[in-house]
Structures are given as structure tokens and as C-alpha cells.
Amino acid sequence: MSTILNRDTGAERIAPASVELKAGVDGISLPDPLGFGNLMAPIMALAYYRDGAWETPRLTALEPLQLAPHAQALHYGQAIFEGMKAYRNLGALFQSPSLLFRPYDHANRFNRSAARLGMPAIDEEVFVATLEQLVAHLDKLVPDRHAQSLYLRPAMFGVTDHLSVTPSTEYCFVVVATPSDAFFTTPIKAWIERRYSRAGAGGTGCVKAAGNYAASFAAAAPLREQGFQQLLWLDANQRTHLEEFTAMNVFVRWEGKLFTPPLSDTILPGITRDSLLQLAGPLGLVMEERPIAVAELLAAIRAGADIELFGCGTGSVIASVEALGDETGMRVNLPPAVVAPTLRKHLLDIHHGLTPAPKGWQWPVGTRKQA
Ligand code: PLP
Ligand code: COI
């Protein structure tokens, strides 16, 4: 068994994930169309936190977990997750077969989510090494096509079987994987949500708490039947300004600039959002973080202004919005996207190793320096 070295210092950190496999990936063929989350990889990574320490994550067959019916996460929602991707390396910049996108940034956000919910941190090196090892084992399930990926879902939840309203003392860390298309492959319709809120000041909106998503389900379900795929949330206090979509940050192209709402404790600091902000300058785009008033935006769209709206996130990459609606019966169509397709292609080229990117964004799987 080899030893993992710290990415910056080269110092020895931990033993890598041990392997305990009862399942293989041979013989699995990818469905066409692939869709999202339809085929779960038969192998997952798993580790438990007990007596104040994490055990070494291991790869094991994807099978149901044993969980007490009074496990903490089931009653009090002490559960978090991340959404990440491994892309097939389609370029010549790296030697490895696949690339993780900004894995240390996801590890860091995972730990911020954990801290917010009173959960233990997991060593970032262990987190990334575990993902690398999982992806290496699942290499046959990393799709070869541009824009497809092996979607990775690290999650952590409290498993202590006690009903006291206190943090769990035992946790489960699991990473499951699914070869997938982007969530949205065509422009979407978004519903401006005026009744419910996603996040309140001081709440958990700025981390990936599982409950944030459950809280959107009641609002979203009836809208899906009307063809709306995402809720576009407004600030909880005034309901006047855009915050983000249920699973994406929001950008608006308006008067030659790209705007996105500034981060706050009610907006998830998206890694895709940050990537776009960093790429704007080199791509000759002017991007600004600034509050976006929904009334002003709708008035401008109705007046025929040249406006483009899109969401961005790991699962979706970049999804253009073709129409907006809300409970007042308001319906507006947006003109065809101009910038979003260019940004999407550029970002995907980075994901697939076809275009260079800032250090740490393209993380080659399987080339970690070994002791
Ligand atoms: N906002 C929310 C609420 C999300 O769930 C996501 C997806 O993870 C995003 C934004 C985009 O974040 P990222 O780009 O890090 O995937
Ligand atoms: C992702 O984009 O990866 C996410 O985690 C969003 C999730 C709600 C599906």
C-alpha cells in the first residue's frame, strides 16, 4: 500500500483508501442517451467516523447501508453533500485518463458545510485521494464524449442512534458515482419563486445542507408539470432581488456586461460561478457581482432589451434560460443565448483538458506522487 503525499509540501499524510471490492465494472455498458443519475456505479467509497476519528475510506460494493430508524440524520437532517465531476481527458496537456475539476475546492466546501452543521471535518487530502481512487476504479464508466462525465456525489450524515437534539457522535462518509450527461442539455424554463424561500439570513443557504434541497420540493413539484425545470429564488426578506436557482448560481447578460448577485450567507458559493468570474477577463467579458432587482430585469426583458439569463453549476455546467414565469401568471420568453454557449464550451474544454486552466482546476487522476 502506498502513501499519499500532501499536494503542496510533499509531506506524508495518510494511507490511501483501502480496497474491498465485491463488484466490478466489466460488462457494464453506458446507456445512450445517458441521462443523469440513471446508472449508479457498482462501487462506492465508504468511511465511518467513530470515537472522534475517521477510519480510512475503503472502496466497496454499492449496497444498502445499515442505519437505525432513529439515526440522527433521519430525524434532524444532519446531512451534507457535494457535487463533483471526473471528465475524460480528451487533450494532450495531461497524461492521465481522466481529470477531476477543482477537487480541493469541493473538499474545502464540504468541510465548510460540515462545520455549519456541527459535523467533523474530513482531511482534504483523504477526500481527494478517495475520489481519485474511486474514479481510477471506475475508469470504464467515465464517458468519452464531450460534456459527459462521471458525476461524483460525496455525502456525510450523522448515524448516531439517539433522539437527543444534539449533534451525532458518529458519521458516515460515502461517495457514490454515476456516469451522466449534464442535467440540462437544452434551454430551460425557470419559475421565479415568490411564495417560498430557499434560505434565510444566518441559515444554511451558503452550504450544501441536504435540507436546503428538500425545502424546495413542495414548490417545485407542481411546476414541473407545467414545464418549469428550476426555481429561481429571491431574497427571503424583500423578495425583490435574484439569489440563485435551486441547483445553480444565476448570471444575467445585460447592457454588455455579465452580472451575478454578490455572495452572502443565503447563496451557495458555486465553484462554477467562481470559475466563470475568473475566466471572464481572459475571455474579454466584463463580469460584475451586483444585486439584480427582479422587477427591473422583467421590465427590461419586456421592453425588448438584449438580455440573457443562465444558470451554472457542476451538474448543469451552464444552462440557458429561455422563459420565465411566476404565480401572477407572468410569462416572458428570452431571446436566444449569445454568451452562454461560448462560456459553456470553454468551460467544458477546460473540464476535458483541451484548454489550459488555472493551477488546481484540472486534477489528473492517478498521477499522484507516490512514496
Ligand atoms: N447553488 C446551489 C444551490 C447548488 O446546489 C449548486 C450546485 O452545486 C450551485 C449553486 C452551483 O455550485 P457548483 O458550481 O459548485 O456546483
Ligand atoms: C450539482 O450541481 O452537482 C449539485 O450538487 C446540485 C444538486 C442539487 C443536484
Short mmCIF file of C-alpha atoms and ligand atoms in Angstrom, two decimals:
data_model
loop_
_atom_site.label_atom_id
_atom_site.label_comp_id
_atom_site.label_asym_id
_atom_site.label_seq_id
_atom_site.Cartn_x
_atom_site.Cartn_y
_atom_site.Cartn_z
CA MET A 1 0.00 0.00 0.00
CA SER A 2 1.42 3.38 -0.97
CA THR A 3 1.40 6.59 0.98
CA ILE A 4 -0.28 9.82 -0.05
CA LEU A 5 1.79 12.95 -0.05
CA ASN A 6 0.49 16.41 0.60
CA ARG A 7 -0.07 18.15 -2.75
CA ASP A 8 1.96 21.22 -1.81
CA THR A 9 4.56 20.14 0.71
CA GLY A 10 5.16 16.55 -0.34
CA ALA A 11 4.84 15.58 3.33
CA GLU A 12 3.45 12.17 4.12
CA ARG A 13 -0.17 12.38 5.20
CA ILE A 14 -2.26 9.23 5.27
CA ALA A 15 -2.56 5.76 3.90
CA PRO A 16 -4.85 5.79 0.87
CA ALA A 17 -8.26 4.24 0.74
CA SER A 18 -8.11 0.52 1.18
CA VAL A 19 -9.94 -1.57 -1.38
CA GLU A 20 -12.59 -4.10 -0.50
CA LEU A 21 -14.36 -4.91 -3.71
CA LYS A 22 -17.07 -7.37 -4.38
CA ALA A 23 -18.23 -5.70 -7.56
CA GLY A 24 -16.61 -4.91 -10.87
CA VAL A 25 -17.40 -2.61 -13.74
CA ASP A 26 -16.58 -5.06 -16.54
CA GLY A 27 -19.55 -5.78 -18.73
CA ILE A 28 -21.41 -2.57 -17.88
CA SER A 29 -22.21 -0.53 -20.96
CA LEU A 30 -23.26 3.08 -20.83
CA PRO A 31 -26.87 3.74 -21.86
CA ASP A 32 -27.49 6.01 -24.84
CA PRO A 33 -28.85 8.53 -24.11
CA LEU A 34 -27.00 8.59 -20.82
CA GLY A 35 -29.22 10.98 -18.87
CA PHE A 36 -28.42 11.97 -15.31
CA GLY A 37 -28.16 9.54 -12.41
CA ASN A 38 -29.79 6.64 -14.24
CA LEU A 39 -26.87 4.25 -13.89
CA MET A 40 -25.20 4.07 -10.49
CA ALA A 41 -21.63 2.76 -10.46
CA PRO A 42 -21.46 -0.57 -8.60
CA ILE A 43 -18.60 0.65 -6.38
CA MET A 44 -18.67 3.35 -3.73
CA ALA A 45 -16.23 4.78 -1.20
CA LEU A 46 -17.20 4.45 2.45
CA ALA A 47 -15.82 5.51 5.83
CA TYR A 48 -17.21 5.92 9.32
CA TYR A 49 -16.29 8.42 11.99
CA ARG A 50 -16.27 6.87 15.43
CA ASP A 51 -14.59 7.66 18.76
CA GLY A 52 -13.50 11.04 17.46
CA ALA A 53 -11.68 9.86 14.33
CA TRP A 54 -12.30 8.89 10.72
CA GLU A 55 -11.43 5.40 9.64
CA THR A 56 -9.55 5.08 6.34
CA PRO A 57 -12.08 5.22 3.48
CA ARG A 58 -12.43 2.00 1.53
CA LEU A 59 -13.91 1.13 -1.83
CA THR A 60 -16.71 -1.35 -1.58
CA ALA A 61 -19.73 -2.62 -3.49
CA LEU A 62 -22.64 -0.19 -3.78
CA GLU A 63 -25.12 -1.70 -1.39
CA PRO A 64 -27.65 -0.51 1.20
CA LEU A 65 -26.22 0.86 4.41
CA GLN A 66 -27.29 -0.27 7.84
CA LEU A 67 -28.95 2.65 9.58
CA ALA A 68 -31.02 2.73 12.75
CA PRO A 69 -34.55 4.12 12.23
CA HIS A 70 -33.67 6.67 14.89
CA ALA A 71 -30.39 7.67 13.25
CA GLN A 72 -29.69 11.35 13.77
CA ALA A 73 -29.67 12.37 10.07
CA LEU A 74 -33.13 10.90 9.51
CA HIS A 75 -34.75 12.96 12.24
CA TYR A 76 -32.74 16.16 12.44
CA GLY A 77 -31.26 16.37 8.97
CA GLN A 78 -27.60 16.43 9.89
CA ALA A 79 -26.57 15.67 6.33
CA ILE A 80 -24.46 17.38 3.68
CA PHE A 81 -23.21 16.58 0.20
CA GLU A 82 -21.04 17.76 -2.67
CA GLY A 83 -21.50 17.51 -6.42
CA MET A 84 -18.30 16.97 -8.44
CA LYS A 85 -17.25 15.51 -11.74
CA ALA A 86 -14.48 13.46 -13.32
CA TYR A 87 -14.19 14.16 -17.04
CA ARG A 88 -12.47 12.06 -19.68
CA ASN A 89 -9.17 13.68 -20.55
CA LEU A 90 -9.57 14.49 -24.26
CA GLY A 91 -6.47 16.67 -24.60
CA ALA A 92 -2.70 16.34 -24.61
CA LEU A 93 -1.99 18.58 -21.61
CA PHE A 94 -2.12 15.71 -19.10
CA GLN A 95 -1.18 12.05 -19.22
CA SER A 96 -3.94 10.65 -17.03
CA PRO A 97 -7.16 9.15 -18.42
CA SER A 98 -9.46 11.48 -16.51
CA LEU A 99 -9.48 14.81 -14.71
CA LEU A 100 -11.29 15.92 -11.57
CA PHE A 101 -12.40 19.54 -11.64
CA ARG A 102 -11.19 21.69 -8.71
CA PRO A 103 -11.39 18.79 -6.22
CA TYR A 104 -9.70 20.69 -3.37
CA ASP A 105 -12.26 23.48 -3.67
CA HIS A 106 -15.02 20.90 -3.35
CA ALA A 107 -13.22 19.31 -0.38
CA ASN A 108 -12.96 22.70 1.24
CA ARG A 109 -16.65 23.48 0.71
CA PHE A 110 -17.56 20.03 2.01
CA ASN A 111 -15.77 20.88 5.25
CA ARG A 112 -17.44 24.28 5.44
CA SER A 113 -20.80 22.53 5.07
CA ALA A 114 -19.75 20.04 7.76
CA ALA A 115 -18.72 22.82 10.13
CA ARG A 116 -22.02 24.67 9.63
CA LEU A 117 -23.96 21.54 10.61
CA GLY A 118 -21.71 20.71 13.56
CA MET A 119 -20.07 17.77 11.84
CA PRO A 120 -16.41 16.71 11.83
CA ALA A 121 -14.08 17.76 9.02
CA ILE A 122 -12.52 15.20 6.75
CA ASP A 123 -8.89 15.67 5.76
CA GLU A 124 -8.85 17.32 2.32
CA GLU A 125 -6.06 15.02 1.19
CA VAL A 126 -8.09 11.99 2.22
CA PHE A 127 -11.17 13.41 0.49
CA VAL A 128 -9.36 13.96 -2.82
CA ALA A 129 -7.36 10.72 -2.64
CA THR A 130 -10.56 8.77 -2.03
CA LEU A 131 -12.22 10.36 -5.05
CA GLU A 132 -9.17 9.68 -7.17
CA GLN A 133 -9.11 6.06 -6.16
CA LEU A 134 -12.82 5.66 -6.82
CA VAL A 135 -12.52 7.27 -10.25
CA ALA A 136 -9.49 5.13 -11.11
CA HIS A 137 -11.52 2.00 -10.30
CA LEU A 138 -14.46 3.27 -12.29
CA ASP A 139 -12.43 4.40 -15.29
CA LYS A 140 -14.54 2.30 -17.68
CA LEU A 141 -17.58 4.30 -16.55
CA VAL A 142 -16.03 7.69 -17.32
CA PRO A 143 -17.79 8.58 -20.59
CA ASP A 144 -15.63 9.54 -23.56
CA ARG A 145 -17.98 12.15 -25.01
CA HIS A 146 -17.55 15.90 -24.60
CA ALA A 147 -19.90 17.27 -21.89
CA GLN A 148 -20.49 13.85 -20.33
CA SER A 149 -18.77 12.90 -17.10
CA LEU A 150 -18.64 10.59 -14.14
CA TYR A 151 -20.70 12.58 -11.64
CA LEU A 152 -19.46 12.11 -8.07
CA ARG A 153 -21.58 12.58 -5.02
CA PRO A 154 -19.69 12.71 -1.70
CA ALA A 155 -22.07 12.88 1.26
CA MET A 156 -21.80 12.85 5.04
CA PHE A 157 -24.53 12.23 7.57
CA GLY A 158 -24.96 11.63 11.29
CA VAL A 159 -25.67 8.00 12.12
CA THR A 160 -25.81 8.06 15.92
CA ASP A 161 -28.94 6.21 17.00
CA HIS A 162 -30.21 8.61 19.64
CA LEU A 163 -33.11 11.03 19.60
CA SER A 164 -31.47 13.79 21.63
CA VAL A 165 -31.38 17.04 19.68
CA THR A 166 -27.61 17.24 19.68
CA PRO A 167 -25.00 16.55 17.03
CA SER A 168 -24.33 12.95 16.16
CA THR A 169 -21.14 11.45 17.53
CA GLU A 170 -20.84 9.00 14.62
CA TYR A 171 -20.89 9.82 10.94
CA CYS A 172 -20.89 8.07 7.63
CA PHE A 173 -18.91 9.45 4.67
CA VAL A 174 -19.87 7.96 1.35
CA VAL A 175 -19.07 8.72 -2.29
CA VAL A 176 -21.31 7.32 -5.00
CA ALA A 177 -20.83 7.84 -8.72
CA THR A 178 -22.98 7.91 -11.83
CA PRO A 179 -21.92 8.38 -15.47
CA SER A 180 -24.03 11.27 -16.68
CA ASP A 181 -24.92 13.93 -19.16
CA ALA A 182 -25.19 17.49 -17.90
CA PHE A 183 -28.53 17.97 -16.05
CA PHE A 184 -29.84 20.16 -18.82
CA THR A 185 -28.94 19.65 -22.43
CA THR A 186 -31.40 22.20 -23.81
CA PRO A 187 -32.51 25.67 -22.60
CA ILE A 188 -34.72 25.63 -19.52
CA LYS A 189 -37.81 27.39 -18.22
CA ALA A 190 -37.39 28.93 -14.76
CA TRP A 191 -40.05 29.86 -12.22
CA ILE A 192 -39.50 32.99 -10.15
CA GLU A 193 -40.50 31.74 -6.71
CA ARG A 194 -42.39 34.42 -4.82
CA ARG A 195 -44.03 32.39 -2.07
CA TYR A 196 -41.39 30.14 -0.55
CA SER A 197 -37.78 30.97 0.32
CA ARG A 198 -34.69 28.85 -0.14
CA ALA A 199 -32.53 30.43 2.51
CA GLY A 200 -32.73 32.95 5.33
CA ALA A 201 -30.07 35.19 6.86
CA GLY A 202 -27.82 33.18 9.14
CA GLY A 203 -29.23 29.89 7.85
CA THR A 204 -27.67 27.12 5.81
CA GLY A 205 -28.18 28.55 2.31
CA CYS A 206 -24.46 29.11 1.76
CA VAL A 207 -23.55 25.45 2.35
CA LYS A 208 -24.71 22.20 0.80
CA ALA A 209 -27.03 21.03 3.55
CA ALA A 210 -29.33 18.26 2.33
CA GLY A 211 -32.34 20.01 3.86
CA ASN A 212 -31.90 23.04 1.59
CA TYR A 213 -32.98 20.86 -1.29
CA ALA A 214 -35.86 19.11 0.47
CA ALA A 215 -37.18 22.58 1.32
CA SER A 216 -37.61 23.31 -2.39
CA PHE A 217 -39.54 20.18 -3.31
CA ALA A 218 -43.08 21.31 -2.44
CA ALA A 219 -42.67 24.44 -4.53
CA ALA A 220 -41.04 22.68 -7.48
CA ALA A 221 -43.24 19.61 -7.91
CA PRO A 222 -46.38 21.21 -9.43
CA LEU A 223 -44.27 23.41 -11.71
CA ARG A 224 -42.52 20.53 -13.35
CA GLU A 225 -45.87 19.53 -14.86
CA GLN A 226 -46.03 22.99 -16.44
CA GLY A 227 -42.57 22.55 -17.95
CA PHE A 228 -40.54 24.62 -15.46
CA GLN A 229 -37.30 22.84 -14.56
CA GLN A 230 -35.79 25.17 -11.96
CA LEU A 231 -36.96 27.61 -9.33
CA LEU A 232 -35.29 30.99 -9.37
CA TRP A 233 -35.19 32.11 -5.74
CA LEU A 234 -35.49 35.66 -4.48
CA ASP A 235 -34.10 37.10 -1.24
CA ALA A 236 -36.18 35.98 1.72
CA ASN A 237 -36.61 39.46 3.27
CA GLN A 238 -37.97 41.61 0.46
CA ARG A 239 -38.46 39.14 -2.40
CA THR A 240 -37.08 41.80 -4.70
CA HIS A 241 -33.67 40.51 -5.77
CA LEU A 242 -32.41 37.39 -7.51
CA GLU A 243 -30.46 34.96 -5.37
CA GLU A 244 -29.92 31.70 -7.28
CA PHE A 245 -31.61 28.66 -8.77
CA THR A 246 -32.29 25.50 -6.78
CA ALA A 247 -29.15 23.84 -8.13
CA MET A 248 -27.28 26.62 -9.92
CA ASN A 249 -26.00 30.16 -9.48
CA VAL A 250 -27.52 32.78 -11.75
CA PHE A 251 -25.92 35.08 -14.31
CA VAL A 252 -27.55 37.81 -16.39
CA ARG A 253 -26.06 39.41 -19.52
CA TRP A 254 -27.36 42.93 -19.69
CA GLU A 255 -26.05 46.09 -21.33
CA GLY A 256 -22.88 44.35 -22.46
CA LYS A 257 -21.95 43.03 -19.02
CA LEU A 258 -22.49 39.81 -17.12
CA PHE A 259 -23.93 40.20 -13.64
CA THR A 260 -24.30 37.73 -10.81
CA PRO A 261 -25.59 38.50 -7.31
CA PRO A 262 -22.83 39.01 -4.73
CA LEU A 263 -22.29 36.10 -2.34
CA SER A 264 -23.98 36.22 1.03
CA ASP A 265 -25.00 33.75 3.72
CA THR A 266 -28.05 32.86 1.59
CA ILE A 267 -26.24 31.99 -1.65
CA LEU A 268 -24.11 28.92 -2.31
CA PRO A 269 -20.59 29.95 -3.38
CA GLY A 270 -20.61 27.90 -6.55
CA ILE A 271 -17.30 26.63 -7.86
CA THR A 272 -18.61 27.04 -11.42
CA ARG A 273 -19.68 30.61 -10.60
CA ASP A 274 -16.20 31.34 -9.28
CA SER A 275 -14.64 29.71 -12.36
CA LEU A 276 -16.69 31.95 -14.67
CA LEU A 277 -15.75 35.05 -12.71
CA GLN A 278 -12.08 34.10 -13.05
CA LEU A 279 -12.39 33.30 -16.77
CA ALA A 280 -14.28 36.48 -17.69
CA GLY A 281 -11.29 38.79 -18.05
CA PRO A 282 -9.21 36.47 -20.26
CA LEU A 283 -12.31 35.85 -22.42
CA GLY A 284 -12.83 39.60 -22.85
CA LEU A 285 -16.07 39.66 -20.87
CA VAL A 286 -16.96 42.16 -18.21
CA MET A 287 -18.46 40.43 -15.20
CA GLU A 288 -19.71 42.12 -12.08
CA GLU A 289 -21.08 40.86 -8.80
CA ARG A 290 -24.03 43.14 -8.13
CA PRO A 291 -27.60 42.85 -6.81
CA ILE A 292 -30.16 42.19 -9.57
CA ALA A 293 -33.67 43.54 -8.95
CA VAL A 294 -36.27 41.19 -10.42
CA ALA A 295 -38.76 43.98 -11.28
CA GLU A 296 -36.09 45.90 -13.21
CA LEU A 297 -34.99 42.75 -15.01
CA LEU A 298 -38.52 41.80 -16.08
CA ALA A 299 -39.29 45.35 -17.20
CA ALA A 300 -36.16 45.38 -19.34
CA ILE A 301 -36.97 41.99 -20.88
CA ARG A 302 -40.49 43.16 -21.67
CA ALA A 303 -39.10 46.34 -23.21
CA GLY A 304 -37.08 44.16 -25.58
CA ALA A 305 -33.64 44.79 -24.04
CA ASP A 306 -30.88 42.45 -25.16
CA ILE A 307 -30.83 40.26 -22.06
CA GLU A 308 -29.60 36.74 -21.49
CA LEU A 309 -30.08 34.65 -18.37
CA PHE A 310 -28.30 31.44 -17.46
CA GLY A 311 -27.56 29.18 -14.55
CA CYS A 312 -24.25 27.49 -13.78
CA GLY A 313 -23.27 24.61 -11.59
CA THR A 314 -21.37 21.35 -11.56
CA GLY A 315 -24.29 19.18 -12.63
CA SER A 316 -25.69 21.62 -15.18
CA VAL A 317 -22.42 23.20 -16.36
CA ILE A 318 -24.21 26.17 -17.97
CA ALA A 319 -27.92 26.15 -18.73
CA SER A 320 -29.56 28.96 -20.68
CA VAL A 321 -32.99 30.17 -19.62
CA GLU A 322 -35.46 30.52 -22.48
CA ALA A 323 -38.51 31.55 -20.46
CA LEU A 324 -39.54 32.85 -17.05
CA GLY A 325 -42.85 32.53 -15.23
CA ASP A 326 -44.33 33.16 -11.82
CA GLU A 327 -47.50 32.74 -9.78
CA THR A 328 -49.02 36.02 -11.04
CA GLY A 329 -49.36 34.44 -14.46
CA MET A 330 -46.39 36.39 -15.78
CA ARG A 331 -44.69 34.59 -18.67
CA VAL A 332 -41.80 36.03 -20.69
CA ASN A 333 -39.61 34.49 -23.33
CA LEU A 334 -35.96 35.38 -23.56
CA PRO A 335 -34.05 35.86 -26.80
CA PRO A 336 -31.68 33.05 -27.85
CA ALA A 337 -28.49 32.83 -25.78
CA VAL A 338 -25.36 34.56 -27.06
CA VAL A 339 -22.62 34.24 -24.46
CA ALA A 340 -23.72 31.14 -22.55
CA PRO A 341 -22.86 28.65 -25.34
CA THR A 342 -19.35 30.14 -25.69
CA LEU A 343 -18.76 30.05 -21.94
CA ARG A 344 -20.12 26.52 -21.74
CA LYS A 345 -17.80 25.28 -24.48
CA HIS A 346 -14.79 27.00 -22.94
CA LEU A 347 -15.53 25.56 -19.52
CA LEU A 348 -16.12 22.07 -20.89
CA ASP A 349 -12.87 22.28 -22.86
CA ILE A 350 -11.15 23.01 -19.55
CA HIS A 351 -13.00 20.14 -17.87
CA HIS A 352 -11.83 17.77 -20.59
CA GLY A 353 -8.22 19.01 -20.56
CA LEU A 354 -8.45 20.56 -24.03
CA THR A 355 -7.66 24.09 -22.81
CA PRO A 356 -5.25 25.11 -20.03
CA ALA A 357 -6.75 26.46 -16.81
CA PRO A 358 -5.50 27.94 -13.53
CA LYS A 359 -3.49 25.63 -11.25
CA GLY A 360 -5.55 23.05 -9.40
CA TRP A 361 -8.58 23.19 -11.69
CA GLN A 362 -7.65 20.16 -13.80
CA TRP A 363 -6.64 17.42 -11.41
CA PRO A 364 -5.22 14.37 -13.20
CA VAL A 365 -6.46 11.15 -11.66
CA GLY A 366 -3.88 8.51 -10.90
CA THR A 367 -0.73 10.57 -11.25
CA ARG A 368 -0.46 11.49 -7.57
CA LYS A 369 3.12 11.36 -6.42
CA GLN A 370 3.58 8.08 -4.58
CA ALA A 371 6.10 7.38 -1.80
N1 PLP B 1 -26.32 26.79 -5.99
C1 PLP B 1 -26.87 25.68 -5.49
C2 PLP B 1 -27.99 25.82 -4.54
C3 PLP B 1 -26.37 24.42 -5.85
O1 PLP B 1 -26.93 23.30 -5.37
C4 PLP B 1 -25.30 24.35 -6.75
C5 PLP B 1 -24.75 23.06 -7.15
O2 PLP B 1 -23.92 22.51 -6.51
C6 PLP B 1 -24.75 25.55 -7.23
C7 PLP B 1 -25.28 26.75 -6.84
C8 PLP B 1 -23.55 25.53 -8.13
O3 PLP B 1 -22.41 25.18 -7.38
P1 PLP B 1 -21.18 24.49 -8.07
O4 PLP B 1 -20.83 25.29 -9.23
O5 PLP B 1 -20.13 24.47 -7.03
O6 PLP B 1 -21.62 23.12 -8.43
C1 COI B 2 -24.53 19.78 -8.53
O1 COI B 2 -24.68 20.59 -9.43
O2 COI B 2 -23.62 18.96 -8.58
C2 COI B 2 -25.36 19.76 -7.35
O3 COI B 2 -24.91 19.28 -6.36
C3 COI B 2 -26.75 20.25 -7.39
C4 COI B 2 -27.68 19.22 -6.83
C5 COI B 2 -28.88 19.81 -6.25
C6 COI B 2 -28.06 18.21 -7.85
#
